[in-house]
Amino acid sequence: MPLKLFPGEGFRKVAELSSLALMLPSSIAVGLFFGYFLDKWLGTHPWLLLIFLLLGIASGLMSLLRGLSKYGGPDSIEQPEGTETDVPENRPAD
Amino acid sequence: MEALAHSLFTVELFNKLFSKPAAALLKLFGIPVADPNHLFPDYLAVCILVSILIVLLFGLTSRRFKTIPSRYQSFLETIINIFEGQVVDIIGEEGKKYVPMIATIGLFVLFNNLIGLVPGFMSPTSNLNVTLGCALTVFVYYHWQGIKTQGLLKYLKHFMGPIPLLAPLLIPIEIISHFSRPISLSIRLFGNIFAEELLILTMISILPYFLPLPFMAIAIFTALIQAFVFVLLSCIYISGAVAHEEEHE
């Protein structure tokens, strides 16, 4: 019979969500790395660096959103009665 | 543990025993050796010792399994069951064929994390080379399994995304996101274990023997959690590579 080390869904969620924190910086770093070395190789300094930096940022955001979408949008978060109105009021005025 | 900054006596012993033969072997292949008396850095020596320990604990017992398990065998079966439960939970019943790989990586990371708490040893996972090695193994493995189950073309099609028009934009983005996985996987493990070792070392320098004890208790927990997260993410990556297209809308 399969066993579970940490029973309950909550713990798995914590582990999965904590993994998202490094998604954005590491994607940007990989994008920069690719751009830097392609630039060195093809001699197109600095264009590929900039393009791949943007691609890295896009990819980081995309994988971050993809990881978060598993937990649903704001609709799936159950809010207790009467607390929904708090959110717009607490926002600082522009 | 106090000797983290200097060389550890276990590593010294290991180097005394194996450094010269290994250096001679490397010389045979034409690889230059800087210091034949200290060939193995501490993390590599401890890593090899941990691997031998795992082989002794697990590998040799699995050679003589009995139908009625002894106390030790049922303990080992429990550990493997934990990994199996994790894999089945994420990949599903067909994921059972990945259990050997996942369990090996998980046990290696777990033992490497925990050995730092034994005096005279350090955690090899507090070195980026070790964690990057583990992460790259997972990286190669999940791509290989993806290609094996879906076929090369179908697997590569997975990178193009749902809309063909956006493919030129999505392919580099997907490639970057795949390459960022081993980076984040290795840096997370390295960062956590390195911070843990450094914290204990700092506490030792303030008040030896007593102050580090609560932090060492927490370190057991961190070691377990980090090994668990490593296994969990490996499972998620494999399930993403092996899964069929119906996941996309």
Short mmCIF file of C-alpha atoms in Angstrom, two decimals:
data_model
loop_
_atom_site.label_atom_id
_atom_site.label_comp_id
_atom_site.label_asym_id
_atom_site.label_seq_id
_atom_site.Cartn_x
_atom_site.Cartn_y
_atom_site.Cartn_z
CA MET A 1 0.00 0.00 0.00
CA PRO A 2 1.48 3.38 -0.95
CA LEU A 3 2.22 5.62 1.98
CA LYS A 4 2.53 9.34 2.25
CA LEU A 5 5.34 11.11 4.03
CA PHE A 6 3.40 14.29 4.62
CA PRO A 7 -0.30 13.54 4.57
CA GLY A 8 -2.76 16.15 3.43
CA GLU A 9 -3.00 18.40 0.40
CA GLY A 10 -1.80 21.49 2.23
CA PHE A 11 1.77 20.40 2.55
CA ARG A 12 2.09 19.55 -1.12
CA LYS A 13 0.73 22.96 -1.99
CA VAL A 14 3.30 24.64 0.23
CA ALA A 15 6.10 22.70 -1.45
CA GLU A 16 4.78 23.43 -4.93
CA LEU A 17 4.17 27.11 -4.31
CA SER A 18 7.55 27.61 -2.67
CA SER A 19 9.10 26.30 -5.86
CA LEU A 20 7.54 29.16 -7.83
CA ALA A 21 9.65 31.76 -6.08
CA LEU A 22 12.79 30.85 -8.02
CA MET A 23 11.01 30.49 -11.36
CA LEU A 24 11.23 34.16 -12.35
CA PRO A 25 14.90 34.86 -11.51
CA SER A 26 16.17 31.60 -12.96
CA SER A 27 14.28 32.13 -16.25
CA ILE A 28 15.70 35.62 -16.56
CA ALA A 29 19.18 34.30 -15.79
CA VAL A 30 18.89 31.58 -18.42
CA GLY A 31 17.63 34.11 -20.97
CA LEU A 32 20.55 36.44 -20.22
CA PHE A 33 23.00 33.55 -20.39
CA PHE A 34 21.68 32.41 -23.80
CA GLY A 35 21.74 35.96 -25.16
CA TYR A 36 25.23 36.63 -23.91
CA PHE A 37 26.74 33.53 -25.44
CA LEU A 38 24.84 33.80 -28.72
CA ASP A 39 26.11 37.38 -28.96
CA LYS A 40 29.66 36.24 -28.35
CA TRP A 41 29.29 33.49 -30.93
CA LEU A 42 27.56 35.49 -33.68
CA GLY A 43 29.09 38.88 -32.91
CA THR A 44 25.76 40.70 -32.76
CA HIS A 45 26.45 42.55 -29.54
CA PRO A 46 24.15 43.71 -27.86
CA TRP A 47 20.96 42.79 -29.72
CA LEU A 48 20.53 39.12 -28.92
CA LEU A 49 21.27 39.82 -25.27
CA LEU A 50 18.37 42.25 -25.12
CA ILE A 51 16.02 40.00 -27.10
CA PHE A 52 16.76 36.98 -24.97
CA LEU A 53 16.49 39.00 -21.78
CA LEU A 54 12.95 39.97 -22.80
CA LEU A 55 12.21 36.37 -23.78
CA GLY A 56 13.53 35.22 -20.42
CA ILE A 57 11.29 37.65 -18.56
CA ALA A 58 8.31 36.52 -20.68
CA SER A 59 9.11 32.88 -20.05
CA GLY A 60 9.51 33.45 -16.33
CA LEU A 61 6.15 35.20 -16.13
CA MET A 62 4.54 32.51 -18.25
CA SER A 63 5.75 29.64 -16.12
CA LEU A 64 4.88 31.56 -12.97
CA LEU A 65 1.32 32.14 -14.19
CA ARG A 66 1.08 28.55 -15.39
CA GLY A 67 2.15 27.31 -11.98
CA LEU A 68 -0.31 29.59 -10.26
CA SER A 69 -3.22 28.80 -12.57
CA LYS A 70 -3.37 25.32 -11.08
CA TYR A 71 -4.70 26.93 -7.95
CA GLY A 72 -7.35 28.84 -9.86
CA GLY A 73 -7.96 32.55 -10.30
CA PRO A 74 -9.42 34.91 -7.73
CA ASP A 75 -12.84 33.31 -8.24
CA SER A 76 -11.74 30.07 -6.68
CA ILE A 77 -10.63 31.69 -3.45
CA GLU A 78 -13.54 31.54 -1.07
CA GLN A 79 -14.03 34.81 0.68
CA PRO A 80 -15.94 35.06 3.92
CA GLU A 81 -19.10 37.14 3.93
CA GLY A 82 -18.60 40.89 4.09
CA THR A 83 -14.88 40.92 3.39
CA GLU A 84 -15.07 41.43 -0.40
CA THR A 85 -15.67 45.15 -0.05
CA ASP A 86 -12.47 45.62 1.95
CA VAL A 87 -10.20 45.14 -1.02
CA PRO A 88 -11.07 48.21 -3.15
CA GLU A 89 -11.23 50.50 -0.12
CA ASN A 90 -7.76 49.61 1.07
CA ARG A 91 -6.20 50.39 -2.26
CA PRO A 92 -4.21 53.64 -2.23
CA ALA A 93 -5.71 56.44 -4.32
CA ASP A 94 -3.85 57.29 -7.50
CA MET B 1 31.05 19.99 11.69
CA GLU B 2 33.32 22.45 13.47
CA ALA B 3 35.88 21.75 10.82
CA LEU B 4 33.70 22.84 7.92
CA ALA B 5 36.11 25.60 6.97
CA HIS B 6 39.17 23.35 7.30
CA SER B 7 39.48 19.89 5.94
CA LEU B 8 37.55 17.18 7.75
CA PHE B 9 39.34 14.22 9.26
CA THR B 10 37.13 11.78 7.32
CA VAL B 11 38.08 13.53 4.10
CA GLU B 12 41.74 13.48 5.10
CA LEU B 13 41.50 9.75 5.68
CA PHE B 14 39.69 9.23 2.40
CA ASN B 15 42.34 11.22 0.54
CA LYS B 16 45.13 9.30 2.23
CA LEU B 17 43.60 6.02 1.10
CA PHE B 18 42.35 6.77 -2.39
CA SER B 19 43.92 9.98 -3.63
CA LYS B 20 47.16 8.54 -5.00
CA PRO B 21 45.61 5.60 -6.90
CA ALA B 22 42.97 7.91 -8.39
CA ALA B 23 45.61 10.45 -9.38
CA ALA B 24 47.65 7.70 -11.02
CA LEU B 25 44.55 6.56 -12.92
CA LEU B 26 43.88 10.11 -14.12
CA LYS B 27 47.50 10.46 -15.21
CA LEU B 28 47.06 7.30 -17.25
CA PHE B 29 44.33 9.04 -19.24
CA GLY B 30 46.48 12.13 -19.68
CA ILE B 31 44.54 14.39 -17.29
CA PRO B 32 46.87 16.69 -15.31
CA VAL B 33 46.53 16.53 -11.51
CA ALA B 34 47.44 19.59 -9.45
CA ASP B 35 47.87 17.95 -6.04
CA PRO B 36 47.97 14.14 -6.04
CA ASN B 37 47.78 14.02 -2.24
CA HIS B 38 44.49 15.91 -2.02
CA LEU B 39 42.67 14.91 -5.15
CA PHE B 40 39.19 14.66 -3.63
CA PRO B 41 37.58 17.88 -2.37
CA ASP B 42 35.49 17.37 0.76
CA TYR B 43 32.11 17.33 -0.97
CA LEU B 44 33.25 14.70 -3.47
CA ALA B 45 34.72 12.43 -0.81
CA VAL B 46 31.58 12.65 1.38
CA CYS B 47 29.43 12.15 -1.72
CA ILE B 48 31.25 8.90 -2.56
CA LEU B 49 30.97 7.74 1.06
CA VAL B 50 27.23 8.47 1.05
CA SER B 51 26.79 6.54 -2.19
CA ILE B 52 28.59 3.55 -0.69
CA LEU B 53 26.40 3.84 2.42
CA ILE B 54 23.22 3.84 0.34
CA VAL B 55 24.40 0.84 -1.67
CA LEU B 56 25.17 -1.02 1.56
CA LEU B 57 21.87 -0.09 3.21
CA PHE B 58 19.54 -0.60 0.28
CA GLY B 59 21.26 -2.32 -2.60
CA LEU B 60 22.61 -5.32 -0.75
CA THR B 61 19.36 -5.99 1.11
CA SER B 62 17.39 -6.00 -2.12
CA ARG B 63 19.58 -8.89 -3.32
CA ARG B 64 18.05 -11.26 -0.77
CA PHE B 65 14.42 -10.37 -0.37
CA LYS B 66 12.23 -12.71 1.62
CA THR B 67 8.49 -13.30 1.28
CA ILE B 68 8.08 -12.87 5.02
CA PRO B 69 9.99 -9.63 5.60
CA SER B 70 12.32 -9.13 8.49
CA ARG B 71 12.03 -5.99 10.57
CA TYR B 72 14.73 -4.27 8.54
CA GLN B 73 13.24 -5.28 5.21
CA SER B 74 9.79 -3.95 6.11
CA PHE B 75 11.41 -0.67 7.14
CA LEU B 76 13.04 -0.40 3.71
CA GLU B 77 9.77 -1.34 2.02
CA THR B 78 8.06 1.47 3.92
CA ILE B 79 10.58 3.98 2.57
CA ILE B 80 10.09 2.77 -1.00
CA ASN B 81 6.31 2.85 -0.47
CA ILE B 82 6.53 6.52 0.48
CA PHE B 83 8.22 7.31 -2.84
CA GLU B 84 5.75 5.14 -4.70
CA GLY B 85 2.81 6.90 -3.07
CA GLN B 86 4.27 10.25 -4.10
CA VAL B 87 4.80 9.18 -7.72
CA VAL B 88 1.36 7.56 -8.06
CA ASP B 89 -0.19 10.66 -6.53
CA ILE B 90 1.23 12.95 -9.22
CA ILE B 91 1.83 10.85 -12.35
CA GLY B 92 -0.76 8.13 -11.81
CA GLU B 93 -0.61 4.34 -11.85
CA GLU B 94 1.46 4.24 -15.05
CA GLY B 95 4.12 6.29 -13.27
CA LYS B 96 5.28 3.31 -11.24
CA LYS B 97 8.06 2.60 -13.73
CA TYR B 98 9.72 5.89 -12.71
CA VAL B 99 9.88 4.94 -9.02
CA PRO B 100 13.45 3.49 -9.17
CA MET B 101 14.86 6.71 -10.60
CA ILE B 102 12.85 9.02 -8.35
CA ALA B 103 13.61 7.00 -5.23
CA THR B 104 17.32 6.87 -6.02
CA ILE B 105 17.57 10.62 -6.53
CA GLY B 106 15.40 11.27 -3.48
CA LEU B 107 17.43 9.01 -1.22
CA PHE B 108 20.70 10.42 -2.51
CA VAL B 109 19.59 13.98 -1.82
CA LEU B 110 18.12 13.04 1.58
CA PHE B 111 21.23 11.24 2.76
CA ASN B 112 23.48 13.98 1.45
CA ASN B 113 21.41 16.55 3.36
CA LEU B 114 21.37 14.58 6.59
CA ILE B 115 25.03 13.52 6.67
CA GLY B 116 25.99 17.13 7.44
CA LEU B 117 24.57 16.66 10.94
CA VAL B 118 27.00 13.84 11.70
CA PRO B 119 30.23 15.20 13.21
CA GLY B 120 33.15 14.76 10.86
CA PHE B 121 31.06 15.08 7.72
CA MET B 122 29.61 17.94 5.72
CA SER B 123 26.57 18.11 3.45
CA PRO B 124 27.72 17.61 -0.14
CA THR B 125 24.48 19.30 -1.20
CA SER B 126 25.84 22.56 0.22
CA ASN B 127 28.02 22.63 -2.89
CA LEU B 128 26.42 23.79 -6.12
CA ASN B 129 28.23 21.15 -8.21
CA VAL B 130 26.45 18.28 -6.46
CA THR B 131 22.97 19.79 -6.65
CA LEU B 132 23.46 20.81 -10.26
CA GLY B 133 24.50 17.26 -11.05
CA CYS B 134 21.29 15.91 -9.50
CA ALA B 135 19.17 18.53 -11.25
CA LEU B 136 20.77 17.87 -14.65
CA THR B 137 20.16 14.14 -14.18
CA VAL B 138 16.46 14.87 -13.63
CA PHE B 139 16.48 17.26 -16.61
CA VAL B 140 17.95 14.71 -19.03
CA TYR B 141 15.78 11.93 -17.59
CA TYR B 142 12.43 13.66 -17.98
CA HIS B 143 13.18 14.75 -21.55
CA TRP B 144 14.30 11.25 -22.40
CA GLN B 145 11.12 9.74 -20.90
CA GLY B 146 9.00 12.30 -22.74
CA ILE B 147 10.61 11.41 -26.06
CA LYS B 148 10.31 7.71 -25.26
CA THR B 149 6.58 7.79 -24.52
CA GLN B 150 5.43 10.35 -27.10
CA GLY B 151 7.96 10.01 -29.91
CA LEU B 152 10.44 12.72 -30.88
CA LEU B 153 8.21 14.72 -33.23
CA LYS B 154 5.17 14.72 -30.99
CA TYR B 155 7.29 15.71 -28.02
CA LEU B 156 8.87 18.61 -29.93
CA LYS B 157 5.41 19.70 -31.07
CA HIS B 158 4.61 20.12 -27.39
CA PHE B 159 7.00 23.10 -27.36
CA MET B 160 5.10 24.98 -30.08
CA GLY B 161 2.07 25.73 -27.96
CA PRO B 162 -1.55 25.59 -29.07
CA ILE B 163 -1.46 28.28 -31.78
CA PRO B 164 0.87 27.66 -34.80
CA LEU B 165 1.14 31.39 -35.56
CA LEU B 166 2.73 32.08 -32.19
CA ALA B 167 5.18 29.18 -32.49
CA PRO B 168 8.29 31.25 -33.39
CA LEU B 169 7.76 33.29 -30.25
CA LEU B 170 6.78 30.40 -28.01
CA ILE B 171 9.60 28.02 -28.91
CA PRO B 172 12.42 30.13 -27.39
CA ILE B 173 10.21 30.95 -24.41
CA GLU B 174 9.51 27.27 -23.79
CA ILE B 175 13.17 26.35 -24.23
CA ILE B 176 14.20 29.01 -21.72
CA SER B 177 11.57 27.84 -19.25
CA HIS B 178 12.79 24.25 -19.58
CA PHE B 179 16.41 25.28 -19.05
CA SER B 180 15.45 27.36 -16.04
CA ARG B 181 14.12 24.23 -14.31
CA PRO B 182 17.48 22.60 -13.45
CA ILE B 183 18.82 26.02 -12.44
CA SER B 184 16.00 26.70 -9.99
CA LEU B 185 15.99 23.10 -8.79
CA SER B 186 19.71 23.12 -8.01
CA ILE B 187 19.87 26.62 -6.56
CA ARG B 188 16.96 25.95 -4.20
CA LEU B 189 18.55 22.83 -2.74
CA PHE B 190 22.02 24.39 -2.60
CA GLY B 191 20.74 27.60 -1.01
CA ASN B 192 18.75 25.88 1.69
CA ILE B 193 21.42 23.41 2.73
CA PHE B 194 24.25 25.92 2.49
CA ALA B 195 22.31 28.40 4.63
CA GLU B 196 21.57 25.69 7.15
CA GLU B 197 25.24 24.69 7.43
CA LEU B 198 26.35 28.29 7.66
CA LEU B 199 23.78 29.03 10.37
CA ILE B 200 24.90 26.07 12.47
CA LEU B 201 28.53 27.08 11.99
CA THR B 202 27.79 30.63 13.10
CA MET B 203 25.95 29.39 16.16
CA ILE B 204 28.89 27.14 17.03
CA SER B 205 31.20 30.12 16.89
CA ILE B 206 28.98 31.97 19.38
CA LEU B 207 28.47 29.18 21.93
CA PRO B 208 29.76 25.70 21.08
CA TYR B 209 27.77 22.52 21.81
CA PHE B 210 24.55 24.08 23.16
CA LEU B 211 23.42 26.94 20.95
CA PRO B 212 23.45 24.99 17.66
CA LEU B 213 21.23 22.20 19.02
CA PRO B 214 17.82 23.75 18.23
CA PHE B 215 19.07 24.74 14.79
CA MET B 216 20.31 21.23 14.18
CA ALA B 217 16.84 19.95 15.07
CA ILE B 218 15.38 22.33 12.50
CA ALA B 219 18.05 21.19 10.04
CA ILE B 220 16.67 17.64 10.16
CA PHE B 221 13.31 19.05 9.12
CA THR B 222 14.85 21.21 6.37
CA ALA B 223 16.77 18.25 5.00
CA LEU B 224 13.56 16.19 4.81
CA ILE B 225 11.56 19.01 3.22
CA GLN B 226 14.21 19.83 0.64
CA ALA B 227 14.52 16.20 -0.40
CA PHE B 228 10.72 16.03 -0.56
CA VAL B 229 10.50 19.18 -2.71
CA PHE B 230 13.20 17.83 -5.03
CA VAL B 231 11.27 14.57 -5.48
CA LEU B 232 7.97 16.39 -5.88
CA LEU B 233 9.29 18.70 -8.59
CA SER B 234 10.98 15.81 -10.41
CA CYS B 235 7.61 14.01 -10.42
CA ILE B 236 5.84 17.12 -11.73
CA TYR B 237 8.41 17.56 -14.51
CA ILE B 238 8.17 13.91 -15.53
CA SER B 239 4.39 13.99 -15.50
CA GLY B 240 4.46 17.16 -17.63
CA ALA B 241 6.77 15.53 -20.17
CA VAL B 242 4.91 12.23 -20.31
CA ALA B 243 1.35 13.62 -20.25
CA HIS B 244 -0.63 13.62 -23.47
CA GLU B 245 -2.03 16.56 -25.31
CA GLU B 246 -5.48 16.69 -23.71
CA GLU B 247 -4.11 18.90 -20.96
CA HIS B 248 -4.04 21.82 -23.37
CA GLU B 249 -7.35 23.41 -24.14
#
